[in-house]
Structure formats: structure tokens, C-alpha cells
């Protein structure tokens, strides 16, 4: 079955998160995703709050920019969430927007190397291993978590280019694809992820998550057209009623997406209504 989620966009102030998270939980939406975009809101702090306010909602952070985070600290934060809220957390890491990384003095010469080293270290620490590594960017000396997760603690990674997609297949537990990724691009991404999995000898399940920029209600088309995230021509976005949005979700699922996350526009006028619409109107139309 295709999982369905929605994004709480960080253009909203943090104090609005509670209403959106509890509405999603009450309506039966499976997942709520948060972003750690510069310079809006902390992904870990927001996730902890959303998880505490809800009962069954799975909360994802997609994604945490690795240039901003020491691998040991990121693993400590992740382990705490996974222990407090088992089976309800999924964290993703990624390169981050390079201009933003430059603004804070964290831009690295080889983002791909950093992501690989961070994923390897973080996944090992979350497995309860003691890690010593002297990489180009990640350096750990006899580090182990005192409170590693007691159950599976997946670490996903965001990816766009071919090399990063192969890397996520090899080194991550799941891959996140950005909004405006058309079905044919999802198929190609899945092929590249599988190449990476084969290279890494991976046989475990690898979840593919795709964001879908969606709008409904009055002014939906106009709000989509004003979105800066629309990059492709023609864009793969959807405006309309529940059936129109569900059809786009089904197309992404048929292309290989395990989870589709509806991404509202930055100026969505009713974020609470949007998550209820996703759960109550779109979800019944998605197998």
C-alpha cells in the first residue's frame, strides 16, 4: 500500500505546528514531514514536539543538512527520538542547499564524501556499534552511544543527482526525492538507487519517498504557478480536487514511490484543512 503524508512547511511559524500535527493525527494521516531549511526551524526540535503532541502519527524530517551537524550529535538526537517514539520517527540527511551552507561557513569541497562518511558513521552508531573513523570530514575516536535505539532506526537521505542517488542506495535506508519529480524521473531515480544497492550488497527494504507539490481550493492554480520550487518544464505538480491529486499520487506510486508526501504551497491559506483534506479526501482514493 502506498503511504500518504503531508508537509508542515517552515514558512509557517513554529507555534502553528501543534494544530497541524494534531489535526493530521486526528484525521488518520499516516505521516507528517518537517524541513530543516535555513533559516527557519529546527528539524529535531520540531519533530520532538510534534511526536509528543500526537499518538500515532509518523513524523519525518526531510532533511537535516549534514554540513551543519556533527555525526555524533546527530546520532545522539536521532537515538533519543527513536527511543522515545519507537516506530514513529524517520530522519533523513542530505547535502543541504550549498548557498546556505556557505552563509554559515559550513560548505565543504566534496558534499558527496561528507554525506557518505556521515551516513556510515550515523548508521553504525545507531546500530549500537563503537566507531573509530578518520575520514576527510567525519572523525570519531572510540565513540559509542550510551542509549542507542532499541529497535530499527532508519536513516534516509535526500538525493537529486545520479551520484547521490547511487549513494543513497548503497549507504542509506531510504531515499527522498524532491517535489516536481515526474513519474519518469522517479523510475530513473529508482534504477540508480538499485545500482547503488547492488554495489553495496544491500538486500534490505529501501523506501522511496517523493514530495508532490499540490494545491486545492480557490486559487489553487495561481498558487502553484507562483511557487519557486517548480523547476521542471513542464512541471509535475497538481492543482484540483481530491481525485486529481489522488491520480497524481497513483502515478508516482506506479513509478516506484513507496510514500508520497503532499507538499502545500508556501502560501497555503489553511494548513490544518490541507492535512485533513489529504487524510479524509485523498487517502481513500489511493490504494
Coordinates of N, CA, C and O in Angstrom, one line a residue, residues 63-163:
X63 N 15.0 17.4 5.1 CA 16.1 16.6 5.7 C 17.0 17.5 6.6 O 16.8 18.7 6.6
X64 N 17.9 16.8 7.3 CA 18.9 17.5 8.1 C 20.2 17.7 7.3 O 20.8 16.7 6.8
X65 N 20.6 19.0 7.1 CA 21.8 19.2 6.3 C 23.1 18.7 7.0 O 23.4 19.2 8.1
X66 N 23.8 17.8 6.5 CA 25.0 17.2 7.2 C 26.1 18.2 7.5 O 26.8 18.1 8.5
X67 N 26.3 19.3 6.6 CA 27.3 20.2 7.0 C 27.1 21.0 8.3 O 28.1 21.4 8.9
X68 N 25.8 21.0 8.7 CA 25.5 21.8 9.9 C 25.7 20.9 11.1 O 25.6 21.4 12.3
X69 N 25.9 19.6 11.0 CA 25.7 18.7 12.1 C 26.9 17.7 12.3 O 27.3 17.0 11.3
X70 N 27.4 17.7 13.5 CA 28.4 16.7 13.8 C 27.7 15.3 13.8 O 26.6 15.2 14.3
X71 N 28.4 14.3 13.3 CA 27.7 13.0 13.1 C 27.4 12.4 14.5 O 26.3 11.7 14.6
X72 N 28.2 12.6 15.5 CA 27.9 12.0 16.8 C 26.7 12.7 17.4 O 25.8 12.1 18.0
X73 N 26.6 14.1 17.3 CA 25.5 14.8 17.9 C 24.2 14.4 17.1 O 23.1 14.2 17.8
X74 N 24.3 14.3 15.8 CA 23.1 13.9 15.1 C 22.6 12.6 15.5 O 21.4 12.3 15.6
X75 N 23.5 11.7 15.8 CA 23.2 10.3 16.2 C 22.6 10.3 17.6 O 21.6 9.6 17.9
X76 N 23.1 11.1 18.5 CA 22.5 11.2 19.8 C 21.1 11.7 19.7 O 20.2 11.2 20.4
X77 N 20.8 12.8 18.9 CA 19.5 13.3 18.8 C 18.6 12.3 18.2 O 17.4 12.1 18.6
X78 N 19.0 11.6 17.2 CA 18.2 10.6 16.5 C 17.9 9.5 17.5 O 16.7 9.0 17.5
X79 N 18.9 9.0 18.2 CA 18.7 7.9 19.1 C 17.6 8.2 20.2 O 16.8 7.4 20.6
X80 N 17.7 9.5 20.7 CA 16.7 9.9 21.7 C 15.3 9.8 21.1 O 14.4 9.3 21.8
X81 N 15.1 10.4 19.9 CA 13.8 10.3 19.3 C 13.3 8.9 19.1 O 12.2 8.5 19.3
X82 N 14.2 8.1 18.6 CA 13.8 6.7 18.3 C 13.5 5.9 19.5 O 12.6 5.0 19.5
X83 N 14.1 6.2 20.6 CA 13.8 5.5 21.9 C 12.5 6.1 22.5 O 11.7 5.3 23.0
X84 N 12.3 7.4 22.4 CA 11.1 8.0 23.0 C 9.8 7.6 22.2 O 8.8 7.4 22.8
X85 N 10.0 7.5 20.9 CA 8.8 7.3 20.0 C 9.1 6.2 19.0 O 9.2 6.4 17.8
X86 N 9.3 5.0 19.5 CA 9.7 3.9 18.6 C 8.7 3.7 17.4 O 7.5 3.8 17.6
X87 N 9.2 3.5 16.2 CA 8.5 3.2 15.0 C 7.6 4.4 14.5 O 6.8 4.2 13.6
X88 N 7.9 5.6 15.1 CA 7.1 6.7 14.7 C 8.0 7.8 14.1 O 7.6 8.9 13.7
X89 N 9.3 7.5 14.0 CA 10.3 8.6 13.5 C 11.0 8.1 12.3 O 11.3 6.9 12.2
X90 N 11.2 9.0 11.4 CA 12.2 8.7 10.3 C 12.9 10.0 10.0 O 12.3 11.1 9.8
X91 N 14.2 9.9 10.0 CA 15.1 11.1 9.8 C 15.9 10.9 8.5 O 16.3 9.8 8.2
X92 N 16.0 12.0 7.8 CA 16.8 12.0 6.5 C 17.8 13.0 6.6 O 17.6 14.1 7.2
X93 N 19.0 12.7 6.0 CA 20.1 13.7 5.9 C 20.3 14.0 4.5 O 19.9 13.3 3.6
X94 N 21.1 15.1 4.2 CA 21.4 15.4 2.9 C 22.4 16.5 2.8 O 23.0 17.0 3.8
X95 N 22.8 16.9 1.6 CA 23.8 17.9 1.3 C 23.5 19.3 1.9 O 24.4 20.0 2.3
X96 N 22.2 19.6 1.9 CA 21.8 21.0 2.2 C 22.0 21.9 1.0 O 22.7 21.5 0.0
X97 N 21.3 23.0 1.0 CA 21.5 24.0 -0.1 C 22.8 24.6 0.0 O 23.1 25.2 1.1
X98 N 23.6 24.5 -1.0 CA 25.0 24.9 -0.9 C 25.2 26.4 -0.6 O 26.1 26.8 0.1
X99 N 24.3 27.2 -1.1 CA 24.4 28.7 -0.8 C 24.2 28.9 0.7 O 24.9 29.7 1.3
X100 N 23.3 28.2 1.3 CA 23.0 28.4 2.7 C 24.2 27.8 3.5 O 24.6 28.4 4.5
X101 N 24.8 26.7 3.1 CA 25.9 26.2 3.8 C 27.1 27.2 3.7 O 27.8 27.3 4.7
X102 N 27.2 27.9 2.6 CA 28.2 28.9 2.5 C 28.0 30.0 3.5 O 28.9 30.6 4.0
X103 N 26.7 30.4 3.6 CA 26.4 31.5 4.5 C 26.8 31.3 5.9 O 27.1 32.3 6.7
X104 N 26.8 30.0 6.4 CA 27.2 29.8 7.8 C 28.6 29.2 7.9 O 28.9 28.7 9.0
X105 N 29.3 29.2 6.8 CA 30.7 28.8 6.9 C 30.9 27.3 7.0 O 31.9 26.7 7.5
X106 N 29.9 26.5 6.5 CA 29.9 25.1 6.6 C 30.0 24.4 5.2 O 30.0 23.1 5.2
X107 N 30.1 25.1 4.2 CA 30.2 24.5 2.8 C 31.5 23.7 2.7 O 32.6 24.2 3.1
X108 N 31.4 22.5 2.1 CA 32.6 21.6 2.0 C 33.0 21.5 0.6 O 32.1 21.7 -0.3
X109 N 34.2 21.0 0.3 CA 34.7 20.9 -1.0 C 34.0 19.7 -1.7 O 33.7 19.7 -2.9
X110 N 33.7 18.6 -0.9 CA 33.1 17.4 -1.5 C 31.9 17.0 -0.7 O 32.0 16.2 0.2
X111 N 30.7 17.6 -1.1 CA 29.5 17.2 -0.4 C 29.2 15.7 -0.4 O 28.7 15.1 0.5
X112 N 29.6 15.0 -1.5 CA 29.3 13.6 -1.6 C 30.1 12.8 -0.6 O 29.6 11.9 0.0
X113 N 31.4 13.2 -0.5 CA 32.2 12.5 0.5 C 31.7 12.7 1.9 O 31.6 11.7 2.7
X114 N 31.3 13.9 2.2 CA 30.7 14.2 3.6 C 29.5 13.4 3.8 O 29.3 12.8 4.9
X115 N 28.6 13.3 2.9 CA 27.3 12.6 3.0 C 27.6 11.1 3.3 O 27.0 10.5 4.1
X116 N 28.5 10.5 2.5 CA 28.9 9.1 2.7 C 29.4 8.9 4.1 O 29.0 7.9 4.8
X117 N 30.4 9.7 4.5 CA 31.0 9.5 5.8 C 30.0 9.7 6.9 O 30.0 8.9 7.9
X118 N 29.1 10.6 6.8 CA 28.1 10.9 7.8 C 27.1 9.7 7.9 O 26.8 9.3 9.0
X119 N 26.6 9.3 6.7 CA 25.7 8.1 6.8 C 26.4 6.9 7.4 O 25.7 6.2 8.2
X120 N 27.6 6.6 7.0 CA 28.2 5.4 7.5 C 28.4 5.5 9.0 O 28.1 4.5 9.7
X121 N 28.8 6.6 9.5 CA 29.0 6.8 10.9 C 27.7 6.8 11.7 O 27.6 6.1 12.7
X122 N 26.7 7.5 11.2 CA 25.5 7.6 11.9 C 24.7 6.3 12.0 O 24.2 5.9 13.0
X123 N 24.7 5.5 10.9 CA 24.0 4.3 10.9 C 24.7 3.3 11.8 O 24.1 2.5 12.5
X124 N 26.1 3.3 11.8 CA 26.8 2.4 12.7 C 26.5 2.8 14.2 O 26.3 1.9 15.0
X125 N 26.6 4.0 14.5 CA 26.3 4.4 15.9 C 24.9 4.1 16.3 O 24.6 3.6 17.5
X126 N 23.9 4.2 15.4 CA 22.5 3.9 15.8 C 22.3 2.4 15.9 O 21.3 1.9 16.5
X127 N 23.2 1.6 15.3 CA 23.2 0.1 15.5 C 23.8 -0.3 16.8 O 23.8 -1.5 17.1
X128 N 24.3 0.7 17.5 CA 25.0 0.4 18.8 C 26.4 0.0 18.7 O 27.0 -0.5 19.7
X129 N 27.1 0.3 17.6 CA 28.5 0.0 17.4 C 29.4 1.1 18.0 O 28.9 2.2 18.2
X130 N 30.6 0.7 18.3 CA 31.6 1.6 18.7 C 32.4 2.0 17.5 O 32.9 1.1 16.8
X131 N 32.5 3.3 17.2 CA 33.1 3.7 16.0 C 34.3 4.6 16.2 O 34.4 5.5 16.9
X132 N 35.3 4.2 15.4 CA 36.6 5.0 15.2 C 36.8 5.2 13.7 O 36.8 4.2 13.0
X133 N 36.8 6.4 13.3 CA 37.0 6.7 11.9 C 37.7 8.0 11.7 O 37.6 8.9 12.5
X134 N 38.6 8.0 10.7 CA 39.4 9.2 10.5 C 39.2 9.6 9.0 O 40.1 9.4 8.2
X135 N 38.0 10.0 8.7 CA 37.6 10.4 7.3 C 38.1 11.8 7.0 O 38.7 12.5 7.8
X136 N 37.7 12.2 5.8 CA 38.0 13.5 5.3 C 37.3 14.6 6.2 O 37.9 15.6 6.5
X137 N 36.1 14.3 6.5 CA 35.3 15.2 7.3 C 34.8 14.6 8.6 O 34.6 15.4 9.6
X138 N 34.5 13.4 8.7 CA 33.9 12.8 9.9 C 35.1 12.1 10.6 O 35.7 11.1 10.1
X139 N 35.3 12.5 11.9 CA 36.4 11.9 12.7 C 35.9 11.6 14.0 O 35.4 12.5 14.8
X140 N 35.9 10.3 14.4 CA 35.3 9.8 15.6 C 36.4 8.9 16.3 O 37.0 8.1 15.6
X141 N 36.6 9.1 17.5 CA 37.6 8.3 18.3 C 36.9 7.5 19.4 O 36.6 8.0 20.4
X142 N 36.7 6.2 19.1 CA 36.1 5.3 20.1 C 34.8 5.8 20.6 O 34.6 5.8 21.9
X143 N 33.9 6.1 19.7 CA 32.6 6.7 20.1 C 31.5 5.7 20.0 O 31.4 4.9 19.0
X144 N 30.7 5.6 21.1 CA 29.5 4.7 21.1 C 28.4 5.4 21.9 O 28.7 6.2 22.8
X145 N 27.2 5.2 21.5 CA 26.1 5.8 22.2 C 25.8 5.0 23.4 O 25.7 3.8 23.4
X146 N 25.6 5.7 24.5 CA 25.1 5.0 25.8 C 23.7 4.5 25.7 O 23.3 3.5 26.3
X147 N 22.9 5.2 24.9 CA 21.5 4.9 24.7 C 21.1 4.7 23.3 O 20.4 5.6 22.7
X148 N 21.7 3.7 22.6 CA 21.3 3.5 21.2 C 19.8 3.1 21.1 O 19.2 2.6 22.1
X149 N 19.2 3.2 19.9 CA 17.8 2.7 19.8 C 17.7 1.3 20.1 O 18.6 0.5 19.9
X150 N 16.5 0.9 20.6 CA 16.3 -0.5 20.9 C 15.6 -1.2 19.8 O 15.4 -2.5 19.9
X151 N 15.2 -0.5 18.7 CA 14.6 -1.1 17.6 C 15.2 -0.5 16.3 O 16.1 0.4 16.4
X152 N 14.8 -0.9 15.2 CA 15.3 -0.3 13.9 C 15.2 1.2 13.9 O 14.2 1.8 14.3
X153 N 16.3 1.8 13.4 CA 16.4 3.3 13.4 C 16.8 3.7 12.0 O 18.0 3.9 11.8
X154 N 15.9 3.7 11.1 CA 16.3 4.0 9.7 C 16.9 5.5 9.5 O 16.4 6.4 10.2
X155 N 17.8 5.6 8.6 CA 18.4 6.9 8.3 C 18.2 7.0 6.7 O 18.8 6.2 6.0
X156 N 17.4 7.9 6.3 CA 17.2 8.2 4.9 C 18.1 9.3 4.4 O 18.8 9.9 5.2
X157 N 18.2 9.5 3.1 CA 19.0 10.6 2.6 C 18.2 11.2 1.4 O 17.6 10.5 0.6
X158 N 18.3 12.5 1.3 CA 17.8 13.2 0.1 C 18.7 13.1 -1.1 O 20.0 13.2 -0.9
X159 N 18.2 13.1 -2.3 CA 19.1 13.0 -3.4 C 18.4 13.6 -4.7 O 17.2 13.5 -4.8
X160 N 19.2 14.1 -5.6 CA 18.8 14.6 -6.8 C 19.6 14.1 -8.0 O 19.1 13.5 -8.9
X161 N 20.9 14.3 -7.9 CA 21.8 13.9 -9.0 C 22.1 12.4 -9.0 O 21.9 11.7 -8.0
X162 N 22.6 11.8 -10.1 CA 22.9 10.4 -10.2 C 23.8 9.8 -9.2 O 23.6 8.8 -8.6
X163 N 24.9 10.6 -8.9 CA 25.9 10.0 -7.9 C 25.3 10.0 -6.5 O 25.5 9.0 -5.8

